[in-house]
Coordinates of C-alpha atoms (C1' of nucleotides) in Angstrom, one line a residue:
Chain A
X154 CA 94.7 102.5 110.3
X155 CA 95.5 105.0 107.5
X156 CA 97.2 102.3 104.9
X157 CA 99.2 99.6 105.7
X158 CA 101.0 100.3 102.7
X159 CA 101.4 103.7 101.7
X160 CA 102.2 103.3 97.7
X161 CA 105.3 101.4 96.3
X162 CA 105.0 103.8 93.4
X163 CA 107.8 106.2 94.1
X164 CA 111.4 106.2 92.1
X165 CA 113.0 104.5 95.1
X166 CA 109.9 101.8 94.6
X167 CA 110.1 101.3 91.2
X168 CA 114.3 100.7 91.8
X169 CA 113.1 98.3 94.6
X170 CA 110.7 96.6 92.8
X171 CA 112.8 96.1 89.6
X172 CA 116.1 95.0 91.6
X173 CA 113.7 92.3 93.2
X174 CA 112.4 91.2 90.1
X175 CA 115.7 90.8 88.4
X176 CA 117.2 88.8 91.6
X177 CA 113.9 87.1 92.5
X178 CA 113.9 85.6 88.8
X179 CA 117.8 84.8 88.9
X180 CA 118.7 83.3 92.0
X181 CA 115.3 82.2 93.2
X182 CA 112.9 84.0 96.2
X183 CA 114.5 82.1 99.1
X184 CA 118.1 82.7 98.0
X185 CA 117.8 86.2 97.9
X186 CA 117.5 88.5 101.1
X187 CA 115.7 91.8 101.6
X188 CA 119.0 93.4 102.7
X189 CA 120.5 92.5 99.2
X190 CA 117.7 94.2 97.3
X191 CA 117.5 97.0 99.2
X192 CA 121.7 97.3 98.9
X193 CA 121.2 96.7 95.0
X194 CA 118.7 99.1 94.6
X195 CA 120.3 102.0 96.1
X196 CA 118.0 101.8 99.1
X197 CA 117.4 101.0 102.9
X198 CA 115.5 98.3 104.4
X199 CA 113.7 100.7 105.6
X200 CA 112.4 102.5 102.8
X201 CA 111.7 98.9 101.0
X202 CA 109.3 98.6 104.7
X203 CA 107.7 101.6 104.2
X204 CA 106.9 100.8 100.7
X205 CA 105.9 97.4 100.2
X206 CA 105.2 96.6 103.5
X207 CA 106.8 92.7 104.0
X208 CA 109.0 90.2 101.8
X209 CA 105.9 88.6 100.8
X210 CA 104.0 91.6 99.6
X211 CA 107.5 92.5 98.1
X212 CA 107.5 89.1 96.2
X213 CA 103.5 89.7 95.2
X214 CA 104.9 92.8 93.3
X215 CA 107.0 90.8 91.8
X216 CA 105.0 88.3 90.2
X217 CA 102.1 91.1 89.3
X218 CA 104.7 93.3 87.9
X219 CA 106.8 90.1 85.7
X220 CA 102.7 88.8 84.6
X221 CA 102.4 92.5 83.5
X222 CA 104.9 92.9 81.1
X223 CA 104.3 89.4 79.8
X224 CA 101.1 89.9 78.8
X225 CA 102.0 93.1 77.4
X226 CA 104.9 91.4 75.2
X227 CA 103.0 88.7 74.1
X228 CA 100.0 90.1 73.0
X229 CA 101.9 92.8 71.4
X230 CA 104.1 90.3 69.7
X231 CA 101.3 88.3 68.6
X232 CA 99.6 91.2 67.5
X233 CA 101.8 92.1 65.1
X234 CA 101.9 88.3 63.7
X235 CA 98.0 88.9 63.1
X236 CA 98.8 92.0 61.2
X237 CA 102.0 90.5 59.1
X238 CA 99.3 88.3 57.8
X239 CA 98.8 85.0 60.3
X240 CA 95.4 83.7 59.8
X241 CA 92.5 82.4 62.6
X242 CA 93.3 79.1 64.3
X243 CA 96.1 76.8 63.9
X244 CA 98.2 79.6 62.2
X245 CA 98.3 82.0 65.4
X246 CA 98.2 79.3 67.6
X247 CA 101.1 77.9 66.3
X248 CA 103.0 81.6 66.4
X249 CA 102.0 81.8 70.0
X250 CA 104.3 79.3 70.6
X251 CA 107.1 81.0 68.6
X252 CA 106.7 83.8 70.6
X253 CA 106.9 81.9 73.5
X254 CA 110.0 79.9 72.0
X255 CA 111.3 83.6 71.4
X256 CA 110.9 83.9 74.9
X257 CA 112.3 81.0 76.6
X258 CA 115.6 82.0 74.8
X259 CA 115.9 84.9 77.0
X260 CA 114.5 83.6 80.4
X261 CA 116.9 80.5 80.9
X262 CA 115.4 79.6 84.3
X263 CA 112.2 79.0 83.0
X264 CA 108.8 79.9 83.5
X265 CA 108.6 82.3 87.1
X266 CA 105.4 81.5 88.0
X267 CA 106.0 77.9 88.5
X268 CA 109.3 78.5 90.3
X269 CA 107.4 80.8 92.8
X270 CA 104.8 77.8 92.9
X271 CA 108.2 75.4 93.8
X272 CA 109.1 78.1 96.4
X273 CA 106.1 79.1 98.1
X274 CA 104.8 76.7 100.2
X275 CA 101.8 77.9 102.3
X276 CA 98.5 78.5 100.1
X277 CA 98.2 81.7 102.3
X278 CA 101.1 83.1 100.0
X279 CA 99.7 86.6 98.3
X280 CA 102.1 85.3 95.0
X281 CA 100.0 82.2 94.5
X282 CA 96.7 84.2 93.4
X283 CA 99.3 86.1 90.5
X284 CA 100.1 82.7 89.9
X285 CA 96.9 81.2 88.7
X286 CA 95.7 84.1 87.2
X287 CA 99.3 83.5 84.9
X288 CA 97.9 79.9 84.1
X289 CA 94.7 80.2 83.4
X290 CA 95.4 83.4 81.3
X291 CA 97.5 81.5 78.5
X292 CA 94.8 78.6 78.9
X293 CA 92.5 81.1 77.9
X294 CA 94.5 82.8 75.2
X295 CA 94.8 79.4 73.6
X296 CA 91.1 78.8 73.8
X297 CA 90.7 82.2 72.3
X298 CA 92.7 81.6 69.5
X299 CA 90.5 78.6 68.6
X300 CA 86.9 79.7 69.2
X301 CA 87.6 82.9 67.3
X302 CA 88.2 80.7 64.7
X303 CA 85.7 78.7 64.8
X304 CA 86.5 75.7 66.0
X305 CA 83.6 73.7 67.6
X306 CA 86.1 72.2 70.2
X307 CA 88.0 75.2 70.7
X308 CA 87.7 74.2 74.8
X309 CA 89.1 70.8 74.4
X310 CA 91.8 71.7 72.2
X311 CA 92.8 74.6 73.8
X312 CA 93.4 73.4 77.0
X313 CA 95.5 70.3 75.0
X314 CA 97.5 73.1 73.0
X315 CA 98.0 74.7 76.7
X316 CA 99.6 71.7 77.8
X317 CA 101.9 71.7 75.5
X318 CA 102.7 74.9 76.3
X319 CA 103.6 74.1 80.0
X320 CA 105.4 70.7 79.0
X321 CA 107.4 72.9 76.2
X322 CA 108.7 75.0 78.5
X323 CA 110.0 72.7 81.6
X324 CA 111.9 70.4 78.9
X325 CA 113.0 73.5 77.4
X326 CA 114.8 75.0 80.6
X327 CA 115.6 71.4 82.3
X328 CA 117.6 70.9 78.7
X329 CA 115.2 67.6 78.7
X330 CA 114.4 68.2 75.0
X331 CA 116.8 69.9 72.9
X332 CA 114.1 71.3 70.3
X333 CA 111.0 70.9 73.1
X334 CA 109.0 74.1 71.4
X335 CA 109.5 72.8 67.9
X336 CA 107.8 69.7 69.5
X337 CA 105.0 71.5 71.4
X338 CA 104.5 73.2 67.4
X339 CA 104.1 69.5 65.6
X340 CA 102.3 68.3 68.3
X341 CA 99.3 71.2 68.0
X342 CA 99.6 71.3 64.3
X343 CA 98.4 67.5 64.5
X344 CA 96.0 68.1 67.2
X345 CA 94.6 70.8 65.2
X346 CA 94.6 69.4 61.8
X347 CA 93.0 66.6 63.4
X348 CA 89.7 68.8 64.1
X349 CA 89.6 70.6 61.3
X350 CA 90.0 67.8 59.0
X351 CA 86.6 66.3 60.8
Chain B
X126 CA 141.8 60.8 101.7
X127 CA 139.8 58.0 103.3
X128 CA 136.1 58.6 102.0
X129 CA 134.4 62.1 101.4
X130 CA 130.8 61.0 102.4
X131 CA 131.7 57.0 104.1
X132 CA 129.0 55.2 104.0
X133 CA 125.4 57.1 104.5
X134 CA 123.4 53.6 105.0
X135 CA 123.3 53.0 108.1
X136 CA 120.2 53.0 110.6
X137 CA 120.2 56.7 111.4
X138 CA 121.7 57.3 108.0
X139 CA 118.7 55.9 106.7
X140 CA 116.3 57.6 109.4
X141 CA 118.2 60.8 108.0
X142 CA 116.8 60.4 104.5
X143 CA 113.6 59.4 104.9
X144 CA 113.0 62.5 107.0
X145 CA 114.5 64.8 104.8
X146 CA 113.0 63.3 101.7
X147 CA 109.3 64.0 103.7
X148 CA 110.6 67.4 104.6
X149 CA 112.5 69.0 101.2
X150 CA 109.4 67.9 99.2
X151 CA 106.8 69.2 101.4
X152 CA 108.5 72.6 102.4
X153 CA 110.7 72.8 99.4
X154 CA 114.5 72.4 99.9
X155 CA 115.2 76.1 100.8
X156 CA 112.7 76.3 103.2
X157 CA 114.2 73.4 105.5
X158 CA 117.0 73.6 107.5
X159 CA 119.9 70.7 108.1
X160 CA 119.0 71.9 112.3
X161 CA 115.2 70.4 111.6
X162 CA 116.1 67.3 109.7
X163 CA 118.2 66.1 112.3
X164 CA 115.9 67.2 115.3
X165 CA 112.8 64.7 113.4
X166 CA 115.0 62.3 112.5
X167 CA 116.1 62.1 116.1
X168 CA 119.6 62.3 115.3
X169 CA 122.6 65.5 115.5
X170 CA 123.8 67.7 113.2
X171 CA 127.2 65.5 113.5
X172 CA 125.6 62.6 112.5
X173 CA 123.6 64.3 109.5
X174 CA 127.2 65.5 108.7
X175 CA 129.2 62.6 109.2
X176 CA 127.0 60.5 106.6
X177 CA 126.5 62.9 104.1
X178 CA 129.1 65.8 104.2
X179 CA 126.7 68.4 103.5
X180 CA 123.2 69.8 102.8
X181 CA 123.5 69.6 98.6
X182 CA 124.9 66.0 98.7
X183 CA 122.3 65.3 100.9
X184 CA 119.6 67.0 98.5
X185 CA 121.4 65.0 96.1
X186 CA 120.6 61.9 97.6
X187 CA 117.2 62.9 98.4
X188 CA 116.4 63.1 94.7
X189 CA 117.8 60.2 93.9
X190 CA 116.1 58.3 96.3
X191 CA 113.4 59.4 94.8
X192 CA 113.6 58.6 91.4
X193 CA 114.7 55.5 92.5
X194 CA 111.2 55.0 94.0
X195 CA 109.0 56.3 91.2
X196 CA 110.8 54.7 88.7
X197 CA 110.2 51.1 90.4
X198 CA 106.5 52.1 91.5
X199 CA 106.2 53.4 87.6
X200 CA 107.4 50.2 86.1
X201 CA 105.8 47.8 88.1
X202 CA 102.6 49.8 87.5
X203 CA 102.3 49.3 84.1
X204 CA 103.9 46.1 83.7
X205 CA 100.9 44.9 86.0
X206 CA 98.6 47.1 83.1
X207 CA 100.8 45.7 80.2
X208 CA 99.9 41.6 82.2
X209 CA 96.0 43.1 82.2
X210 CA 95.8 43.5 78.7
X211 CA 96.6 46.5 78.0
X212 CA 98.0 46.8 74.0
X213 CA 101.2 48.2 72.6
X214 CA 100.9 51.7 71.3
X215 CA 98.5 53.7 72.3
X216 CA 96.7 51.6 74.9
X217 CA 99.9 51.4 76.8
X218 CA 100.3 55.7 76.8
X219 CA 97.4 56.0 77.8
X220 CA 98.0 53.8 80.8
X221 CA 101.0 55.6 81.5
X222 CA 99.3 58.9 81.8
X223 CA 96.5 57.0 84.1
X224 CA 99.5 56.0 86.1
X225 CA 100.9 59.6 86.4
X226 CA 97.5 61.0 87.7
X227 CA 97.2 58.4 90.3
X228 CA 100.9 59.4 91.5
X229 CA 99.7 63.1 91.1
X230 CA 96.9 62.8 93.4
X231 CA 98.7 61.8 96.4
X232 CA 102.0 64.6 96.0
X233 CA 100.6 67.1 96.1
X234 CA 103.0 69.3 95.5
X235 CA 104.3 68.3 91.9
X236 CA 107.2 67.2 90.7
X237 CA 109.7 67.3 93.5
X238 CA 112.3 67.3 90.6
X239 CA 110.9 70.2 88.7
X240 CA 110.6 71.9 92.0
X241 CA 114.2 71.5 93.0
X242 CA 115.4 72.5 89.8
X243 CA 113.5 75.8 90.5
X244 CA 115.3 76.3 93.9
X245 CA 118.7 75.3 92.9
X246 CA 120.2 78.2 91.1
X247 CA 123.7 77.1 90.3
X248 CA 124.4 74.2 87.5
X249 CA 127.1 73.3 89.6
X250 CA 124.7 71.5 92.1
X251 CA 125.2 67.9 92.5
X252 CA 121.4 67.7 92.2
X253 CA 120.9 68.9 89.0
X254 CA 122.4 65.8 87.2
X255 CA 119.4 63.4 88.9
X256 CA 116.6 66.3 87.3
X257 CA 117.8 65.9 84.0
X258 CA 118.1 62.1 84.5
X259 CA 114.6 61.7 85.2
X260 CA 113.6 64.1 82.4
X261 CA 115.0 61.7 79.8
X262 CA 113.9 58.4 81.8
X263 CA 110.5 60.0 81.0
X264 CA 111.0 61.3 77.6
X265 CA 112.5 57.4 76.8
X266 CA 109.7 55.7 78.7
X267 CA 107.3 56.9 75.5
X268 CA 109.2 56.8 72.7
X269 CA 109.7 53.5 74.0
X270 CA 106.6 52.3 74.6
X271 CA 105.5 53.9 70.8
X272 CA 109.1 52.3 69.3
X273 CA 107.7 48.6 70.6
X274 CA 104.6 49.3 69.0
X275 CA 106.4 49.8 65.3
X276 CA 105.4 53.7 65.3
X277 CA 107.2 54.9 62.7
X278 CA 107.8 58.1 63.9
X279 CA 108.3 56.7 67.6
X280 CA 111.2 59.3 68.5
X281 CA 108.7 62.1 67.4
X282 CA 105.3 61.4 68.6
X283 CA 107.4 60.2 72.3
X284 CA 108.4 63.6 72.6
X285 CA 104.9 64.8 71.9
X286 CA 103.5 63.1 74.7
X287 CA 106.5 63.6 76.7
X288 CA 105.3 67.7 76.6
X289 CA 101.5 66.7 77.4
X290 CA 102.9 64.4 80.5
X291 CA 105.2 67.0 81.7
X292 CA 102.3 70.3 81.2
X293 CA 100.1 67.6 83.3
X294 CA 101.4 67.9 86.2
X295 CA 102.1 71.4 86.2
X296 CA 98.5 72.5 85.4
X297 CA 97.4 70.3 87.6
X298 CA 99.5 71.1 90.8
X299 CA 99.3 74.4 90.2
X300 CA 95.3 73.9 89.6
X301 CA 95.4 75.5 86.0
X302 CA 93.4 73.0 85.1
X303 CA 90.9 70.6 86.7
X304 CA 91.4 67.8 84.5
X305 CA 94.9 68.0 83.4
X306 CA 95.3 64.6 82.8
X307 CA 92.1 63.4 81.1
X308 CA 93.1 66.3 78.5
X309 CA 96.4 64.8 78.2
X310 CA 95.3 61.4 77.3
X311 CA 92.8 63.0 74.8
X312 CA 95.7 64.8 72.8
X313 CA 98.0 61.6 73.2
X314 CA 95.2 59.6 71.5
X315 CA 94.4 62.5 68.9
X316 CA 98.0 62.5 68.5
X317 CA 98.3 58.6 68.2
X318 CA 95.6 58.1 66.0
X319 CA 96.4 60.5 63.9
X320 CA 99.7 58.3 62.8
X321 CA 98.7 55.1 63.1
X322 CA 95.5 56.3 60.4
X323 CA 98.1 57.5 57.9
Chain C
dC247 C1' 138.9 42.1 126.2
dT248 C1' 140.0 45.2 123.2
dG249 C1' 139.5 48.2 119.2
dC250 C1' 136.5 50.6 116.3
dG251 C1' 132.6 52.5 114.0
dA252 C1' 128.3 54.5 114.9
dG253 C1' 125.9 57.5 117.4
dT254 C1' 125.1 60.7 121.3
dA255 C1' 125.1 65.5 123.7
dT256 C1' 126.4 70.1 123.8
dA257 C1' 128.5 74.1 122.5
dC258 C1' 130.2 77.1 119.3
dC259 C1' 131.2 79.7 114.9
dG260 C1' 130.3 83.6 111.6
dA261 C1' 127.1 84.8 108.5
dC262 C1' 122.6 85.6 107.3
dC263 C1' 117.5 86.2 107.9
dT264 C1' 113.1 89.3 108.4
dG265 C1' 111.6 93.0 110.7
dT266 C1' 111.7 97.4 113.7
dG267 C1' 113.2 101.8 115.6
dT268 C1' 115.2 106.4 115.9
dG269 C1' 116.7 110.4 113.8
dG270 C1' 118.0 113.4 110.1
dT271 C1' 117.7 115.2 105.2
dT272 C1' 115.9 116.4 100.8
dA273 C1' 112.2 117.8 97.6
dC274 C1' 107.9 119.5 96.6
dG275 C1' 103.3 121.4 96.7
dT276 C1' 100.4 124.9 98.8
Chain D
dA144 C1' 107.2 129.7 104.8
dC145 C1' 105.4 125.5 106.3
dG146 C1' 103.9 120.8 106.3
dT147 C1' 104.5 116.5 104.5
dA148 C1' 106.0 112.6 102.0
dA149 C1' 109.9 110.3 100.6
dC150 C1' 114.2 109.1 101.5
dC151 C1' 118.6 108.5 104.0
dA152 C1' 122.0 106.4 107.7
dC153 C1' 122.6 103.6 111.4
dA154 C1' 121.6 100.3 114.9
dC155 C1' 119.3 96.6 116.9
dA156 C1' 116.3 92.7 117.8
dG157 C1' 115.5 87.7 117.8
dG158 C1' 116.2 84.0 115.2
dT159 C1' 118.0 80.6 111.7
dC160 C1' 121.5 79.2 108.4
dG161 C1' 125.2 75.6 107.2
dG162 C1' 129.0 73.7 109.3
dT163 C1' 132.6 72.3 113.0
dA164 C1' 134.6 70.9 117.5
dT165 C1' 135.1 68.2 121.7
dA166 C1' 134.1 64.5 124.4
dC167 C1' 131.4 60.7 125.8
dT168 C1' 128.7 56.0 125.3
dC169 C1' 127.3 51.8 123.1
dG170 C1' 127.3 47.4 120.5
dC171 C1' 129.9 44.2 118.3
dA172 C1' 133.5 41.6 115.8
dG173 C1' 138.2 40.3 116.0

DNA sequence: CTGCGAGTATACCGACCTGTGTGGTTACGT
DNA sequence: ACGTAACCACACAGGTCGGTATACTCGCAG
């Protein structure tokens, strides 16, 4: 076989790809139809075929391209909060989750990864592997964020702090807690004091 | 007009729910069609129809059904832990969160209402009223159990936990984490001790 | 015994779904 | 100038979606 598919990286691939994304996020990966995209995007089924192969490689893409620009915003952003001056340990941590408050104001139907989870049902899905790597990623950026520190519990604390995180965000977009980030930041600023203070 | 949805408990009424209720949470709501539920339950479309009046109201009463069950299977729970002992405060939490991983090892697939509020897109669904309900049922359950236990900052250190509880089950469904809730009952008791010390 | 609610079976509707196929056109590199 | 990749337009397949319609049977309470 010579590829099974070719390479979505073409204009019409990137307009594909982007058009998913934006409806794929909106309106959810079930209500949206590959005839849809490829009418948004200024493109026939066809074409979307040749590039990306199936709906499910289509919806991989997706969640590659959204984990992608995440990482890239956050790091960037919290980057630039290490260079205006925010010291090792609880400081960043606790800007990390402004960033991700930051965010959250923008992306009203919440986290993607764990609406794809909701969606996707099979564990055969090529989306669930982008997925995970989304999870443990910001487990580990927590964890990172302590041990560079110092911390001698960076692991334990981490993976709290990373709870928060995920519990910040699904009472943020289900309107279950009105200031739920504000919370997540008490909570780790406790947690962490807590350690330090040992 | 007579009556929009009559009366939808009846015997196939009933069978109609409980299949559906197996069915939306395992596949996801999207993913199963009104044809299906009434082929397992053994029962027509004009049946289904008749007793519910359509797919959301039936989604709607799928969800509530369910809260209704975890809410009385929650309770019961930890009144049985509250008649073996367990203390006000902390002691109680903690045996909340216990309670939430034992429910969490047998579904799987999360939160059925975090799930659904990932596949419904519009805010007009009659389902998203029950998700936000059992939100705040939660959110109340600990700043309850901390308010009975004369925490002075009950409303705050509720909410705290409330974020841990909810991050639980996500890392955990979504297998972020392989002991999501042991952390969370680590940070509630970090989190707990730290007020009850000062 | 009669009336009625509940449920049955079957057929249908229009719209939508993912996926495939056949051709024709444009643009670009060699 | 020629080949090739990318793209277009159009059509179609086979199936499912939510929802409706007609007409029949059954059990039971008045």
């Amino acid at each position: 076989m010579p590829r099974r598919t070719p390479n979505p990286h073409t204009a019409a691939g990137e307009r594909i790809l982007a058009t998913a994304s934006e409806l794929f996020y909106e309106r959810g990966i079930r209500g949206v139809g590959v005839d849809l995209i490829a009418d948004e995007a200024g493109v026939t089924k066809k074409t979307l075929y040749d590039r990306f192969g199936s709906k499910d490689d289509l919806v991989a893409a997706y969640l590659r391209r959204r984990r992608e620009r995440w990482v890239d915003w956050f790091s960037a952003r919290l980057a630039a909060r290490v260079a205006a001056g925010a010291r090792p340990g609880a400081e960043r941590v606790l800007a990390a989750l402004e960033i991700a408050e930051e965010w959250a104001q923008d992306n009203r139907r919440g986290c993607a990864f764990v609406n794809a989870h909701a969606e996707i049902g099979g564990l055969d899905h090529p989306g669930n592997a982008v997925v995970l790597e989304d999870k443990r990623y910001m487990l580990a950026a927590f964890t990172d964020l302590l041990r560079e520190a110092g911390y001698p519990d960076a692991e334990a604390r981490g993976a709290q702090v990373h709870l928060l995180y995920e519990g910040a965000i699904i009472a943020h977009t289900t309107h279950a807690q009105p200031d739920a980030f504000g919370t997540a930041r008490a909570a780790a600023a406790t947690l962490l004091a807590s350690t330090a203070a040992r």
